[in-house]
């Protein structure tokens, strides 16, 4: 009877172990690779991507080769499940249940500004605290208002619309945005922001803006308010501070008419430029939206077909006039839409590969857990000692009462 039971159990296990391959064969699917085949495949991939790195292939551009290299570097993070981990995209791991947004041609795509922060100081500022263009009207903000997540609510962050106008698949040449007058304390404060390396953060379709360089193989979130040049570069007696007042936005998108309608945004990049714009003779009201007022003519350094570039001769220095008068700043921007083959699910890969300081969060988490464990152990030790004394006291009282009852 016992031998028969063990024979039936062995047959059942054999059937269970062979059932996945049989089911795959019945469904017309290729059988699962063995462990040896998986090792050989992993070794071939390691050699392939090592050769790509040796050949100088970057990891941050939007090319097919760079996307494959990013996916290989993040292969351990692209696993889903606890016991039986399956391959998944980074969007499924980080944002389970999130669905892509499709935009029709010429449809407005709202962009939102976040806090202006610096790694050198813990004091953040709101974007519209800076001497910049005014925020859109309340009517427009209500139309594109988004719900804040739990982290934004706990930190007290307020989502505010950016002053830039983005429309799906609509590229723009240099577009004047507004003129701002800065002087006195405001000018000195702006120089301090540049000196302390404050960065501006903008999001479009939930994507933070990136500054990336294919040559240097880096990608960093946000863009700096400006930059500082030492006396050895400028020839002056002290450091000179320059402001980035022109932004070149590059938005890549993907279209698959057989799978979905419209376009899906896959990246959001910016290239800041510092340029001293030539003002027109026409009088312009300060802090007004020139794009909304359709005042685009008269700017010799910002016209259709022109794209400002960073040149030392035209940098915008943050200093007042010779007689102490305030300086006028013309803010401008341009937008370029480019089609890409990168799928929407892989658009977050560059944020983990391109930022070398993201691993710091792991140390912060471990540090917090160690503090929690230490405090929990200290509180538990104090409570155990207190309860131990109380229990010992109760036991002594009970012993005395029993002794009195026995002696009468």
Coordinates of C-alpha atoms in Angstrom, one line a residue:
X1 CA 0.0 0.0 0.0
X2 CA 2.8 2.4 0.9
X3 CA 4.8 1.6 -2.3
X4 CA 1.7 2.2 -4.4
X5 CA 1.1 5.6 -2.7
X6 CA 4.7 6.7 -3.4
X7 CA 4.5 5.5 -7.0
X8 CA 1.3 7.6 -7.6
X9 CA 2.9 10.7 -6.0
X10 CA 6.0 10.3 -8.2
X11 CA 3.8 10.1 -11.3
X12 CA 1.8 13.1 -10.2
X13 CA 5.0 15.2 -9.7
X14 CA 6.3 14.2 -13.1
X15 CA 3.0 15.3 -14.8
X16 CA 3.1 18.6 -13.0
X17 CA 6.7 19.3 -13.9
X18 CA 6.0 18.5 -17.6
X19 CA 2.7 20.3 -17.9
X20 CA 4.0 23.8 -18.6
X21 CA 6.1 22.6 -21.6
X22 CA 3.2 20.4 -22.8
X23 CA 0.8 23.3 -22.5
X24 CA 3.3 25.6 -24.4
X25 CA 3.6 23.0 -27.2
X26 CA -0.2 22.6 -27.4
X27 CA -0.6 26.4 -27.7
X28 CA 2.1 26.6 -30.3
X29 CA 4.5 28.5 -28.1
X30 CA 8.2 27.7 -27.8
X31 CA 9.2 25.7 -24.7
X32 CA 10.8 27.5 -21.8
X33 CA 14.6 27.7 -22.0
X34 CA 16.6 25.5 -19.7
X35 CA 19.0 26.9 -17.0
X36 CA 22.0 26.2 -19.2
X37 CA 20.4 28.0 -22.2
X38 CA 19.6 31.0 -20.0
X39 CA 23.2 31.2 -18.8
X40 CA 24.6 31.1 -22.3
X41 CA 22.1 33.9 -23.4
X42 CA 23.1 36.0 -20.4
X43 CA 26.8 35.6 -21.2
X44 CA 26.3 36.6 -24.8
X45 CA 24.3 39.7 -23.7
X46 CA 27.1 40.6 -21.3
X47 CA 29.7 40.4 -24.0
X48 CA 27.5 42.3 -26.5
X49 CA 26.9 45.3 -24.2
X50 CA 30.4 45.3 -22.9
X51 CA 31.6 45.8 -26.5
X52 CA 29.0 48.6 -27.0
X53 CA 30.4 50.4 -23.9
X54 CA 33.9 49.9 -25.1
X55 CA 33.0 51.4 -28.5
X56 CA 31.7 54.6 -26.7
X57 CA 28.0 54.0 -26.9
X58 CA 26.1 56.4 -24.5
X59 CA 23.2 55.4 -22.3
X60 CA 21.2 58.7 -22.2
X61 CA 20.2 59.5 -25.8
X62 CA 17.0 58.4 -27.5
X63 CA 18.6 56.0 -29.9
X64 CA 17.7 52.3 -30.1
X65 CA 21.2 51.2 -29.1
X66 CA 21.1 53.5 -26.0
X67 CA 17.7 52.2 -25.0
X68 CA 18.9 48.6 -25.2
X69 CA 21.9 49.5 -23.1
X70 CA 19.7 51.2 -20.5
X71 CA 17.4 48.2 -20.4
X72 CA 20.3 45.9 -19.8
X73 CA 21.7 48.0 -17.0
X74 CA 18.3 48.1 -15.3
X75 CA 17.5 44.4 -15.8
X76 CA 17.6 43.6 -12.1
X77 CA 15.2 46.5 -11.3
X78 CA 12.8 45.4 -14.1
X79 CA 11.5 42.5 -12.1
X80 CA 8.0 42.1 -10.7
X81 CA 6.8 39.7 -8.0
X82 CA 8.0 38.4 -4.7
X83 CA 8.7 34.7 -5.1
X84 CA 8.6 34.1 -8.9
X85 CA 10.0 37.4 -10.3
X86 CA 8.9 38.1 -13.9
X87 CA 10.3 40.6 -16.4
X88 CA 8.4 43.8 -16.6
X89 CA 8.9 47.4 -17.7
X90 CA 10.1 50.1 -15.3
X91 CA 6.7 51.8 -15.6
X92 CA 4.9 48.7 -14.3
X93 CA 7.4 48.4 -11.4
X94 CA 7.4 52.1 -10.4
X95 CA 3.8 53.1 -11.3
X96 CA 1.6 50.0 -11.3
X97 CA -1.8 50.7 -12.9
X98 CA -0.6 53.9 -14.6
X99 CA -1.9 54.3 -18.1
X100 CA -0.4 56.4 -20.9
X101 CA -1.9 59.7 -22.1
X102 CA -2.6 60.1 -25.8
X103 CA -2.7 63.6 -27.3
X104 CA -4.3 64.6 -30.6
X105 CA -2.5 66.9 -33.0
X106 CA -2.5 70.6 -31.8
X107 CA -4.0 69.6 -28.4
X108 CA -2.7 71.6 -25.5
X109 CA -0.2 69.8 -23.3
X110 CA 0.0 71.5 -19.9
X111 CA 3.4 71.8 -18.1
X112 CA 3.8 72.4 -14.4
X113 CA 6.6 74.1 -12.4
X114 CA 7.8 72.7 -9.1
X115 CA 10.1 74.0 -6.4
X116 CA 13.4 75.7 -7.2
X117 CA 15.9 73.7 -5.2
X118 CA 19.6 73.5 -4.5
X119 CA 21.8 70.7 -3.1
X120 CA 23.9 73.4 -1.4
X121 CA 21.1 74.6 0.8
X122 CA 17.8 73.2 2.2
X123 CA 15.8 76.3 1.5
X124 CA 13.5 75.9 -1.6
X125 CA 11.6 78.7 -3.4
X126 CA 8.5 78.7 -5.6
X127 CA 9.1 79.3 -9.3
X128 CA 7.1 82.5 -9.4
X129 CA 9.1 83.9 -6.5
X130 CA 11.8 84.4 -9.0
X131 CA 11.8 87.5 -11.3
X132 CA 10.2 85.6 -14.2
X133 CA 7.1 85.8 -16.4
X134 CA 3.7 85.8 -14.7
X135 CA 1.7 82.6 -14.3
X136 CA -1.2 81.9 -16.6
X137 CA -4.6 83.2 -15.8
X138 CA -6.7 81.4 -13.1
X139 CA -9.2 80.4 -15.8
X140 CA -6.6 78.5 -17.7
X141 CA -5.2 76.9 -14.6
X142 CA -8.6 75.6 -13.6
X143 CA -9.0 74.0 -17.0
X144 CA -5.8 71.9 -16.6
X145 CA -5.7 71.5 -12.8
X146 CA -4.3 68.2 -11.7
X147 CA -4.6 66.3 -8.4
X148 CA -1.6 66.3 -6.1
X149 CA -0.2 63.0 -5.0
X150 CA 0.3 62.1 -1.3
X151 CA 3.9 63.2 -1.3
X152 CA 3.0 66.6 -2.7
X153 CA 0.3 67.0 -0.1
X154 CA 2.5 66.0 2.8
X155 CA 5.4 68.3 1.7
X156 CA 3.0 71.2 1.0
X157 CA 3.9 71.5 -2.7
X158 CA 1.6 73.5 -4.9
X159 CA 1.2 72.6 -8.6
X160 CA 1.4 75.7 -10.7
X161 CA 1.2 75.9 -14.5
X162 CA 4.3 76.9 -16.3
X163 CA 4.2 80.1 -18.5
X164 CA 5.2 78.1 -21.6
X165 CA 2.6 77.0 -24.2
X166 CA 3.0 73.4 -25.5
X167 CA 0.8 71.9 -28.2
X168 CA 1.0 68.4 -29.5
X169 CA 3.4 68.1 -32.5
X170 CA 3.6 71.9 -32.9
X171 CA 7.2 73.1 -33.0
X172 CA 8.1 76.7 -32.4
X173 CA 11.1 78.8 -33.3
X174 CA 12.4 81.4 -30.9
X175 CA 9.3 83.0 -29.2
X176 CA 9.5 86.0 -26.9
X177 CA 7.6 85.4 -23.7
X178 CA 7.9 88.5 -21.5
X179 CA 10.2 91.4 -20.3
X180 CA 11.1 91.7 -16.6
X181 CA 12.9 94.5 -14.9
X182 CA 15.3 93.5 -12.1
X183 CA 17.4 95.7 -9.9
X184 CA 18.4 96.3 -6.3
X185 CA 17.7 93.6 -3.8
X186 CA 16.0 91.4 -6.4
X187 CA 19.1 91.4 -8.6
X188 CA 21.4 90.6 -5.7
X189 CA 19.1 87.8 -4.6
X190 CA 19.1 86.4 -8.2
X191 CA 22.9 86.4 -8.1
X192 CA 22.9 84.4 -4.9
X193 CA 20.6 81.8 -6.4
X194 CA 23.0 81.4 -9.3
X195 CA 26.0 81.2 -6.8
X196 CA 24.2 78.5 -4.7
X197 CA 23.4 76.4 -7.9
X198 CA 19.6 76.5 -7.7
X199 CA 17.8 74.4 -10.3
X200 CA 14.3 74.9 -11.9
X201 CA 12.1 71.8 -12.2
X202 CA 9.3 71.5 -14.8
X203 CA 7.1 68.5 -15.6
X204 CA 5.3 67.7 -18.8
X205 CA 3.0 64.6 -19.0
X206 CA 4.3 63.6 -15.5
X207 CA 7.9 63.6 -16.9
X208 CA 10.5 65.8 -15.2
X209 CA 12.5 67.9 -17.5
X210 CA 16.0 66.6 -18.3
X211 CA 19.3 68.1 -19.3
X212 CA 21.2 65.4 -21.1
X213 CA 24.5 65.2 -22.9
X214 CA 25.3 62.4 -25.3
X215 CA 29.0 63.4 -25.5
X216 CA 29.4 63.4 -21.7
X217 CA 26.9 60.6 -21.1
X218 CA 25.0 62.2 -18.4
X219 CA 21.4 63.2 -17.7
X220 CA 20.3 65.4 -14.8
X221 CA 16.9 66.7 -13.8
X222 CA 16.0 70.4 -14.0
X223 CA 18.1 73.2 -15.4
X224 CA 20.2 75.8 -13.5
X225 CA 19.0 79.4 -13.0
X226 CA 22.4 80.5 -14.3
X227 CA 26.1 80.0 -14.1
X228 CA 29.1 81.6 -12.5
X229 CA 32.3 82.5 -14.4
X230 CA 35.6 83.0 -12.5
X231 CA 37.9 86.0 -13.0
X232 CA 40.3 83.9 -15.0
X233 CA 37.6 83.5 -17.6
X234 CA 36.1 87.0 -17.7
X235 CA 39.2 89.0 -16.9
X236 CA 37.4 90.9 -14.2
X237 CA 38.4 91.3 -10.6
X238 CA 35.6 89.2 -9.2
X239 CA 33.2 86.4 -10.3
X240 CA 30.6 87.2 -12.9
X241 CA 27.1 85.7 -12.8
X242 CA 25.0 85.0 -15.9
X243 CA 21.3 84.1 -16.3
X244 CA 19.7 81.5 -18.5
X245 CA 16.8 83.4 -20.1
X246 CA 16.2 81.3 -23.2
X247 CA 15.1 77.6 -23.1
X248 CA 15.2 75.1 -25.9
X249 CA 12.7 72.3 -25.3
X250 CA 12.8 69.0 -27.1
X251 CA 9.9 66.6 -26.8
X252 CA 10.0 63.2 -28.3
X253 CA 6.8 61.2 -29.0
X254 CA 5.7 57.8 -30.4
X255 CA 2.9 57.0 -32.8
X256 CA 1.5 53.5 -33.4
X257 CA -1.8 53.8 -35.3
X258 CA -2.4 50.0 -35.0
X259 CA -2.2 50.1 -31.2
X260 CA -3.5 53.5 -30.1
X261 CA -4.7 56.8 -31.5
X262 CA -2.8 60.0 -31.1
X263 CA 0.8 60.5 -29.7
X264 CA 2.5 59.4 -26.5
X265 CA 5.2 61.6 -25.0
X266 CA 8.4 59.6 -24.3
X267 CA 10.9 62.3 -23.2
X268 CA 11.1 66.0 -22.2
X269 CA 14.5 67.7 -22.5
X270 CA 15.7 71.3 -22.1
X271 CA 18.9 73.1 -23.2
X272 CA 19.2 76.5 -21.5
X273 CA 20.8 79.5 -23.2
X274 CA 22.1 82.8 -21.9
X275 CA 21.7 85.6 -24.4
X276 CA 21.5 89.3 -24.3
X277 CA 18.4 90.0 -26.5
X278 CA 18.3 93.2 -28.6
X279 CA 15.2 95.1 -27.6
X280 CA 13.0 96.7 -30.2
X281 CA 12.1 100.4 -30.4
X282 CA 8.5 99.7 -29.5
X283 CA 7.6 100.2 -25.9
X284 CA 6.7 97.0 -24.2
X285 CA 4.8 96.7 -20.9
X286 CA 6.7 94.8 -18.2
X287 CA 5.7 91.4 -17.1
X288 CA 3.1 90.9 -19.8
X289 CA 2.8 87.7 -21.9
X290 CA 4.2 88.8 -25.3
X291 CA 3.1 85.5 -26.9
X292 CA -0.5 85.9 -25.8
X293 CA -0.5 89.5 -26.9
X294 CA 1.0 88.4 -30.3
X295 CA 3.9 90.8 -30.0
X296 CA 6.6 88.7 -31.6
X297 CA 8.1 91.2 -34.0
X298 CA 10.9 93.6 -33.5
X299 CA 13.4 91.4 -31.7
X300 CA 16.4 91.0 -33.9
X301 CA 17.9 88.2 -31.7
X302 CA 14.6 86.2 -31.5
X303 CA 12.9 85.8 -34.8
X304 CA 11.5 82.9 -36.9
X305 CA 14.3 80.7 -38.2
X306 CA 16.7 81.9 -35.5
X307 CA 17.9 79.7 -32.7
X308 CA 19.9 81.4 -30.0
X309 CA 23.1 79.7 -28.9
X310 CA 25.5 80.0 -26.0
X311 CA 28.3 82.4 -27.1
X312 CA 30.6 84.2 -24.6
X313 CA 30.1 87.5 -26.4
X314 CA 26.3 87.5 -25.9
X315 CA 26.0 86.0 -22.4
X316 CA 23.5 87.9 -20.2
X317 CA 25.4 89.2 -17.2
X318 CA 23.5 89.8 -14.0
X319 CA 24.6 93.4 -13.2
X320 CA 22.9 96.8 -13.2
X321 CA 23.7 99.6 -15.6
X322 CA 26.6 102.0 -15.3
X323 CA 24.5 104.5 -13.4
X324 CA 22.8 101.9 -11.2
X325 CA 19.6 101.5 -13.2
X326 CA 17.7 98.2 -13.3
X327 CA 18.4 95.7 -16.0
X328 CA 15.7 94.4 -18.4
X329 CA 15.5 90.7 -19.1
X330 CA 13.7 89.3 -22.1
X331 CA 12.6 85.6 -21.5
X332 CA 12.1 83.5 -24.6
X333 CA 11.8 79.8 -25.5
X334 CA 11.5 77.4 -28.4
X335 CA 9.9 73.9 -28.8
X336 CA 10.9 71.0 -31.1
X337 CA 8.9 67.8 -31.4
X338 CA 10.7 64.7 -32.6
X339 CA 9.4 61.3 -33.4
X340 CA 11.1 58.4 -31.6
X341 CA 10.9 54.6 -31.6
X342 CA 11.3 54.3 -27.8
X343 CA 8.1 52.8 -26.2
X344 CA 6.1 54.7 -23.6
X345 CA 6.9 52.0 -21.0
X346 CA 10.6 52.6 -21.2
X347 CA 10.6 56.4 -20.9
X348 CA 11.6 56.2 -17.2
X349 CA 14.8 54.2 -17.8
X350 CA 17.0 57.3 -18.4
X351 CA 16.0 58.8 -15.1
X352 CA 17.6 55.9 -13.2
X353 CA 20.6 55.4 -15.4
X354 CA 21.5 59.0 -16.1
X355 CA 21.4 60.3 -12.5
X356 CA 24.4 59.0 -10.6
X357 CA 23.1 60.3 -7.2
X358 CA 19.9 58.3 -7.1
X359 CA 21.6 55.6 -5.0
X360 CA 21.8 58.1 -2.1
X361 CA 18.1 57.3 -1.3
X362 CA 19.0 53.8 -0.3
X363 CA 21.4 55.0 2.3
X364 CA 18.8 57.4 3.6
X365 CA 16.2 54.5 3.9
X366 CA 18.7 52.2 5.7
X367 CA 19.6 55.1 8.0
X368 CA 16.0 55.7 8.9
X369 CA 15.3 52.0 9.4
X370 CA 18.3 51.7 11.8
X371 CA 17.1 54.7 13.8
X372 CA 13.6 53.1 14.1
X373 CA 15.0 49.8 15.2
X374 CA 17.2 51.4 17.8
X375 CA 14.4 53.5 19.2
X376 CA 12.0 50.5 19.2
X377 CA 14.7 48.4 21.1
X378 CA 15.2 51.2 23.6
X379 CA 11.5 51.6 24.3
X380 CA 11.0 47.9 24.5
X381 CA 13.9 47.5 27.0
X382 CA 12.4 50.3 29.3
X383 CA 9.0 48.7 29.2
X384 CA 10.3 45.2 29.9
X385 CA 12.2 46.5 33.0
X386 CA 9.2 48.5 34.2
X387 CA 6.8 45.6 33.7
X388 CA 9.3 43.1 35.3
X389 CA 9.4 45.2 38.5
X390 CA 5.6 45.5 38.6
X391 CA 5.1 41.8 38.1
X392 CA 7.7 41.0 40.8
X393 CA 5.9 43.3 43.2
X394 CA 2.5 41.7 42.4
X395 CA 4.0 38.2 43.0
X396 CA 5.4 39.3 46.4
X397 CA 2.1 40.7 47.5
X398 CA 0.3 37.4 46.4
X399 CA 2.9 35.3 48.3
X400 CA 2.3 37.4 51.5
X401 CA -1.5 37.0 51.2
X402 CA -1.2 33.2 50.8
X403 CA 1.2 33.0 53.8
X404 CA -1.3 35.0 56.0
X405 CA -4.1 32.7 55.0
X406 CA -2.1 29.6 55.9
X407 CA -1.1 30.9 59.3
X408 CA -4.5 32.4 60.0

